[in-house]
């Protein structure tokens, strides 16, 4: 039986529940000082003066770093062909661009001392008028550059405006989504330690080599002089994909203090300095013929943007390729304001865009009096209409069919308010999901040791998703060893380089590298045996030897065999080591590669109070091969849970007079808790995609959230007859 795919328990589970897993803020470092950031209280303007006379005299205070004394940083060279990057606010001048921007770092012997001193700083500001809120920011829209070279920001196929005006059925509706804040369970934290001109960073990061490169550029030193470590992460969701200002400030404060420094952000500081999902306004226009064929599909997105860093939430992305349509038009604009940076948030674009698209599809199905699945099937894209390529695999039709069957969709009466659950209004809704199958180059090493164990390494990340576990499974299978003889190490830039854990690509990128490295080590070992006259396998061809459970076995005569350890012992006990670099080929030129899924939800809405409960979700995905059934299901389930949060609960409430988030804590920023979640039934269509990569894995980190908010919106409409187009769908919008 194959080791890959088995739902074995998380190998890091015991360490995590016993406290043995060290997170970034927990590494014991001698002479470690504690740092806190002081944040601006205005959204735009300048620091005029900082009075630190009281703070300096307080016990334990080591350093008060402001723009006046912060180490001067080299001016970064602009990247070839790229627009000049906005310099991150690293205390190089007095300018303030958002409310909450770090204006000082206080370092002391204890956290309490650092906090006390930070609170006693007297900072005076000169405020200038800030751009706050969509209305103000939309006065000056900008167009983001294409996400990748060769792609377009806006898409046009045919005459979408003309086809819309002539269509028999039309939907023209505006959808909005709010700023959402990632709120990983583990807040961001960095420990920075200098040894001469060498820097070590323990950083809560889903992109350690990215942090290494950014730090190298920021400080003008060679990347090899910087080591970044992150063996364990308590979630990232895109927020930990960047090297935010606190990482560099920790290193600067450590330099200035002459001692290692820890800077761990508080929950409240998650709201602003470390990214968030932009808010969006999305106009959807759909034109269809009476038979249900889409004649025109138009999607215009404006997403909020920060003066600190350009980022656009590409909500139009799935509209370009999810359905077949006669004509299409999509636009993507940014409305820039004085807020903290926006960034990648689980399924950036797909999550917010699917809310607008999949609700508008539902609205059109109602107008046409068609079943929403039938309407989707009528416009099923057999090929990717944007790239004009066949899909490497696509099981969306099966997802609809299996999901409908499991959910009992045929028992749905389509009229709004037509179904009840006791005195509750019952609503059944569904939506499609899709996410691209991404892959990047990755390196790995594998070593079979004299004691019969193997050590496999890649500087990748485990966000809590199961990377340790599945990479061990992949390596074990390729090595011919049982899982308990294989140790997989990650989270250190001294290990072979991995791409960042973003875009749901770790399995598809690192998996093949681990597989190839492990296989290469096994091949070396087999070569050693068959070239050795003392081996019972001497003289066999490499293909004639199988490796199972730590034994090398003659395929023809299985009684001729010997353990791996014997081969290594005869060769002096030296470990057998191999490296690999696995890269995508040109398969993306031949195929469009996506995961797909269908999400079905039931909601119960209190007719008097408007409260919404979600007793059940049924979701079916076509995502290639699973590396571990258990961790895969957990990932998809986690995405769905966040989708319920996105649909019903989450919103970063901004005070647009000051530019400050007013619910910057987990009491007021609502995420789903156990009591909010009913049954979640996740299943996966068996998919064999030979084009994607050697493992056939498409990546599952993000697709789980996609479509959930739309399915909820559609279910709430079915329950109540009210179409809520503004997330989150809260009771005040229903009564
Ligand atoms: Mo993901 S938003 O690419 O971590």
Short mmCIF file of C-alpha atoms in Angstrom, two decimals, residues 457-657:
data_model
loop_
_atom_site.label_atom_id
_atom_site.label_comp_id
_atom_site.label_asym_id
_atom_site.label_seq_id
_atom_site.Cartn_x
_atom_site.Cartn_y
_atom_site.Cartn_z
CA UNK A 457 15.53 18.68 4.19
CA UNK A 458 13.97 21.65 2.50
CA UNK A 459 13.76 25.23 3.77
CA UNK A 460 10.01 25.26 3.44
CA UNK A 461 7.19 25.95 5.87
CA UNK A 462 4.48 24.22 7.85
CA UNK A 463 1.79 26.77 8.59
CA UNK A 464 -0.04 24.21 10.64
CA UNK A 465 -1.18 22.55 7.44
CA UNK A 466 0.75 19.27 7.54
CA UNK A 467 3.92 19.93 5.53
CA UNK A 468 6.07 17.98 8.02
CA UNK A 469 3.76 15.02 7.73
CA UNK A 470 3.20 14.85 3.99
CA UNK A 471 6.83 15.53 3.06
CA UNK A 472 7.84 12.69 5.36
CA UNK A 473 5.31 10.46 3.60
CA UNK A 474 6.53 11.50 0.16
CA UNK A 475 10.16 10.94 1.16
CA UNK A 476 9.41 7.59 2.83
CA UNK A 477 7.68 6.32 -0.26
CA UNK A 478 10.47 7.42 -2.57
CA UNK A 479 13.19 6.09 -0.24
CA UNK A 480 11.53 2.76 0.41
CA UNK A 481 11.55 3.35 4.16
CA UNK A 482 8.76 3.34 6.72
CA UNK A 483 7.57 6.77 7.90
CA UNK A 484 9.08 6.33 11.37
CA UNK A 485 12.58 5.98 9.90
CA UNK A 486 12.36 9.30 8.03
CA UNK A 487 12.90 12.70 9.53
CA UNK A 488 11.93 15.76 7.49
CA UNK A 489 13.34 19.14 8.48
CA UNK A 490 12.12 22.54 7.34
CA UNK A 491 12.12 26.18 8.32
CA UNK A 492 15.79 27.20 8.00
CA UNK A 493 17.43 29.16 5.20
CA UNK A 494 20.53 26.97 5.58
CA UNK A 495 18.44 24.16 4.10
CA UNK A 496 17.87 23.82 0.33
CA UNK A 497 15.74 26.73 -0.89
CA UNK A 498 11.99 26.59 -1.10
CA UNK A 499 9.55 29.11 -2.49
CA UNK A 500 7.32 30.90 -0.01
CA UNK A 501 4.28 29.04 1.21
CA UNK A 502 1.81 31.10 -0.79
CA UNK A 503 -0.58 30.47 -3.62
CA UNK A 504 -1.35 26.95 -2.34
CA UNK A 505 1.86 25.75 -3.94
CA UNK A 506 3.99 24.11 -1.25
CA UNK A 507 2.92 20.53 -1.98
CA UNK A 508 3.17 20.94 -5.75
CA UNK A 509 6.56 22.71 -5.54
CA UNK A 510 8.37 21.11 -2.62
CA UNK A 511 6.74 17.69 -2.95
CA UNK A 512 8.40 16.90 -6.29
CA UNK A 513 11.78 18.17 -5.00
CA UNK A 514 11.56 15.94 -1.93
CA UNK A 515 10.41 13.04 -4.06
CA UNK A 516 13.28 13.48 -6.53
CA UNK A 517 15.95 13.91 -3.86
CA UNK A 518 14.75 10.84 -1.98
CA UNK A 519 14.54 8.83 -5.16
CA UNK A 520 18.04 9.90 -6.15
CA UNK A 521 19.38 8.74 -2.77
CA UNK A 522 17.63 5.40 -3.21
CA UNK A 523 19.04 5.04 -6.73
CA UNK A 524 22.55 5.70 -5.39
CA UNK A 525 22.11 3.05 -2.76
CA UNK A 526 20.81 0.53 -5.28
CA UNK A 527 23.79 1.28 -7.52
CA UNK A 528 26.12 0.64 -4.59
CA UNK A 529 24.52 -2.75 -3.97
CA UNK A 530 24.38 -4.03 -7.53
CA UNK A 531 27.98 -2.93 -8.15
CA UNK A 532 29.19 -4.79 -5.09
CA UNK A 533 30.21 -8.42 -5.45
CA UNK A 534 29.48 -9.05 -1.80
CA UNK A 535 25.84 -8.10 -2.22
CA UNK A 536 23.20 -10.74 -3.00
CA UNK A 537 21.93 -8.21 -5.55
CA UNK A 538 25.28 -7.99 -7.31
CA UNK A 539 25.01 -7.63 -11.07
CA UNK A 540 21.27 -6.95 -11.22
CA UNK A 541 19.99 -4.05 -13.29
CA UNK A 542 18.76 -1.04 -11.27
CA UNK A 543 15.19 -1.77 -12.36
CA UNK A 544 15.54 -5.29 -11.06
CA UNK A 545 15.79 -4.07 -7.47
CA UNK A 546 12.88 -2.83 -5.42
CA UNK A 547 13.33 -1.02 -2.12
CA UNK A 548 10.74 -1.63 0.54
CA UNK A 549 10.66 -1.07 4.25
CA UNK A 550 14.42 -0.55 4.41
CA UNK A 551 15.28 -3.65 2.32
CA UNK A 552 16.72 -3.95 -1.14
CA UNK A 553 14.99 -6.83 -2.88
CA UNK A 554 15.53 -8.72 -6.13
CA UNK A 555 12.21 -8.32 -7.92
CA UNK A 556 12.54 -11.72 -9.64
CA UNK A 557 13.75 -13.64 -6.62
CA UNK A 558 12.49 -11.85 -3.50
CA UNK A 559 14.48 -14.19 -1.27
CA UNK A 560 17.59 -12.43 -2.56
CA UNK A 561 17.62 -9.32 -0.42
CA UNK A 562 19.60 -7.29 2.06
CA UNK A 563 18.91 -4.39 4.39
CA UNK A 564 19.95 -0.85 3.42
CA UNK A 565 22.12 -0.65 6.53
CA UNK A 566 24.22 -3.60 5.36
CA UNK A 567 24.98 -1.89 2.06
CA UNK A 568 25.97 1.31 3.82
CA UNK A 569 28.05 -0.58 6.42
CA UNK A 570 30.03 -2.35 3.69
CA UNK A 571 30.81 1.06 2.21
CA UNK A 572 32.34 2.38 5.39
CA UNK A 573 29.16 3.62 7.00
CA UNK A 574 29.09 6.87 5.09
CA UNK A 575 25.61 8.28 4.59
CA UNK A 576 24.25 8.21 1.05
CA UNK A 577 23.23 11.72 0.09
CA UNK A 578 21.46 13.28 -2.87
CA UNK A 579 20.14 16.68 -3.88
CA UNK A 580 17.47 17.73 -6.28
CA UNK A 581 16.05 20.81 -7.85
CA UNK A 582 12.56 20.33 -9.21
CA UNK A 583 11.15 22.89 -11.60
CA UNK A 584 7.92 23.19 -13.52
CA UNK A 585 8.38 22.54 -17.25
CA UNK A 586 6.35 24.14 -20.00
CA UNK A 587 3.16 22.26 -19.10
CA UNK A 588 1.47 25.61 -18.34
CA UNK A 589 1.85 26.50 -22.00
CA UNK A 590 -0.21 23.48 -22.94
CA UNK A 591 -2.75 23.34 -20.15
CA UNK A 592 -4.75 25.56 -17.86
CA UNK A 593 -4.38 24.15 -14.37
CA UNK A 594 -6.99 24.69 -11.72
CA UNK A 595 -8.64 23.05 -8.78
CA UNK A 596 -12.42 23.12 -8.74
CA UNK A 597 -15.16 22.51 -6.25
CA UNK A 598 -18.82 22.93 -5.40
CA UNK A 599 -20.09 24.13 -2.02
CA UNK A 600 -23.61 23.57 -0.71
CA UNK A 601 -24.87 25.17 2.49
CA UNK A 602 -28.00 25.17 4.57
CA UNK A 603 -28.86 28.19 6.70
CA UNK A 604 -31.54 28.63 9.31
CA UNK A 605 -32.67 32.23 9.74
CA UNK A 606 -34.76 33.34 12.66
CA UNK A 607 -37.73 35.14 11.04
CA UNK A 608 -37.99 37.61 13.95
CA UNK A 609 -34.38 38.18 14.93
CA UNK A 610 -32.54 37.66 11.67
CA UNK A 611 -29.91 35.47 13.30
CA UNK A 612 -28.25 33.04 10.89
CA UNK A 613 -27.09 29.53 11.75
CA UNK A 614 -25.29 27.15 9.43
CA UNK A 615 -26.28 23.61 10.39
CA UNK A 616 -24.48 21.97 7.49
CA UNK A 617 -22.07 22.39 4.63
CA UNK A 618 -21.41 19.82 1.90
CA UNK A 619 -18.41 20.46 -0.31
CA UNK A 620 -16.83 18.40 -3.06
CA UNK A 621 -13.50 19.17 -4.70
CA UNK A 622 -11.44 18.07 -7.66
CA UNK A 623 -7.92 18.83 -6.46
CA UNK A 624 -5.73 16.11 -7.89
CA UNK A 625 -4.16 13.53 -5.61
CA UNK A 626 -4.20 13.87 -1.85
CA UNK A 627 -0.89 13.43 -0.06
CA UNK A 628 -2.60 12.76 3.28
CA UNK A 629 -6.31 12.28 3.51
CA UNK A 630 -6.56 13.57 7.06
CA UNK A 631 -4.52 16.76 6.75
CA UNK A 632 -6.14 17.47 3.38
CA UNK A 633 -9.62 17.25 4.80
CA UNK A 634 -8.58 19.46 7.71
CA UNK A 635 -7.24 22.06 5.31
CA UNK A 636 -10.39 22.12 3.24
CA UNK A 637 -12.54 22.20 6.35
CA UNK A 638 -10.48 25.08 7.75
CA UNK A 639 -11.02 26.99 4.52
CA UNK A 640 -14.76 26.42 4.76
CA UNK A 641 -14.80 27.58 8.39
CA UNK A 642 -13.06 30.78 7.33
CA UNK A 643 -15.58 31.08 4.49
CA UNK A 644 -18.33 31.05 7.11
CA UNK A 645 -16.43 33.76 8.98
CA UNK A 646 -16.08 35.78 5.80
CA UNK A 647 -19.75 35.29 4.91
CA UNK A 648 -21.33 36.01 8.27
CA UNK A 649 -18.92 37.54 10.76
CA UNK A 650 -15.71 39.20 9.66
CA UNK A 651 -15.18 42.89 9.13
CA UNK A 652 -12.40 45.20 10.20
CA UNK A 653 -14.47 48.16 11.40
CA UNK A 654 -12.64 51.33 10.48
CA UNK A 655 -13.25 54.71 12.05
CA UNK A 656 -12.91 56.69 8.86
CA UNK A 657 -12.42 59.93 10.76
#
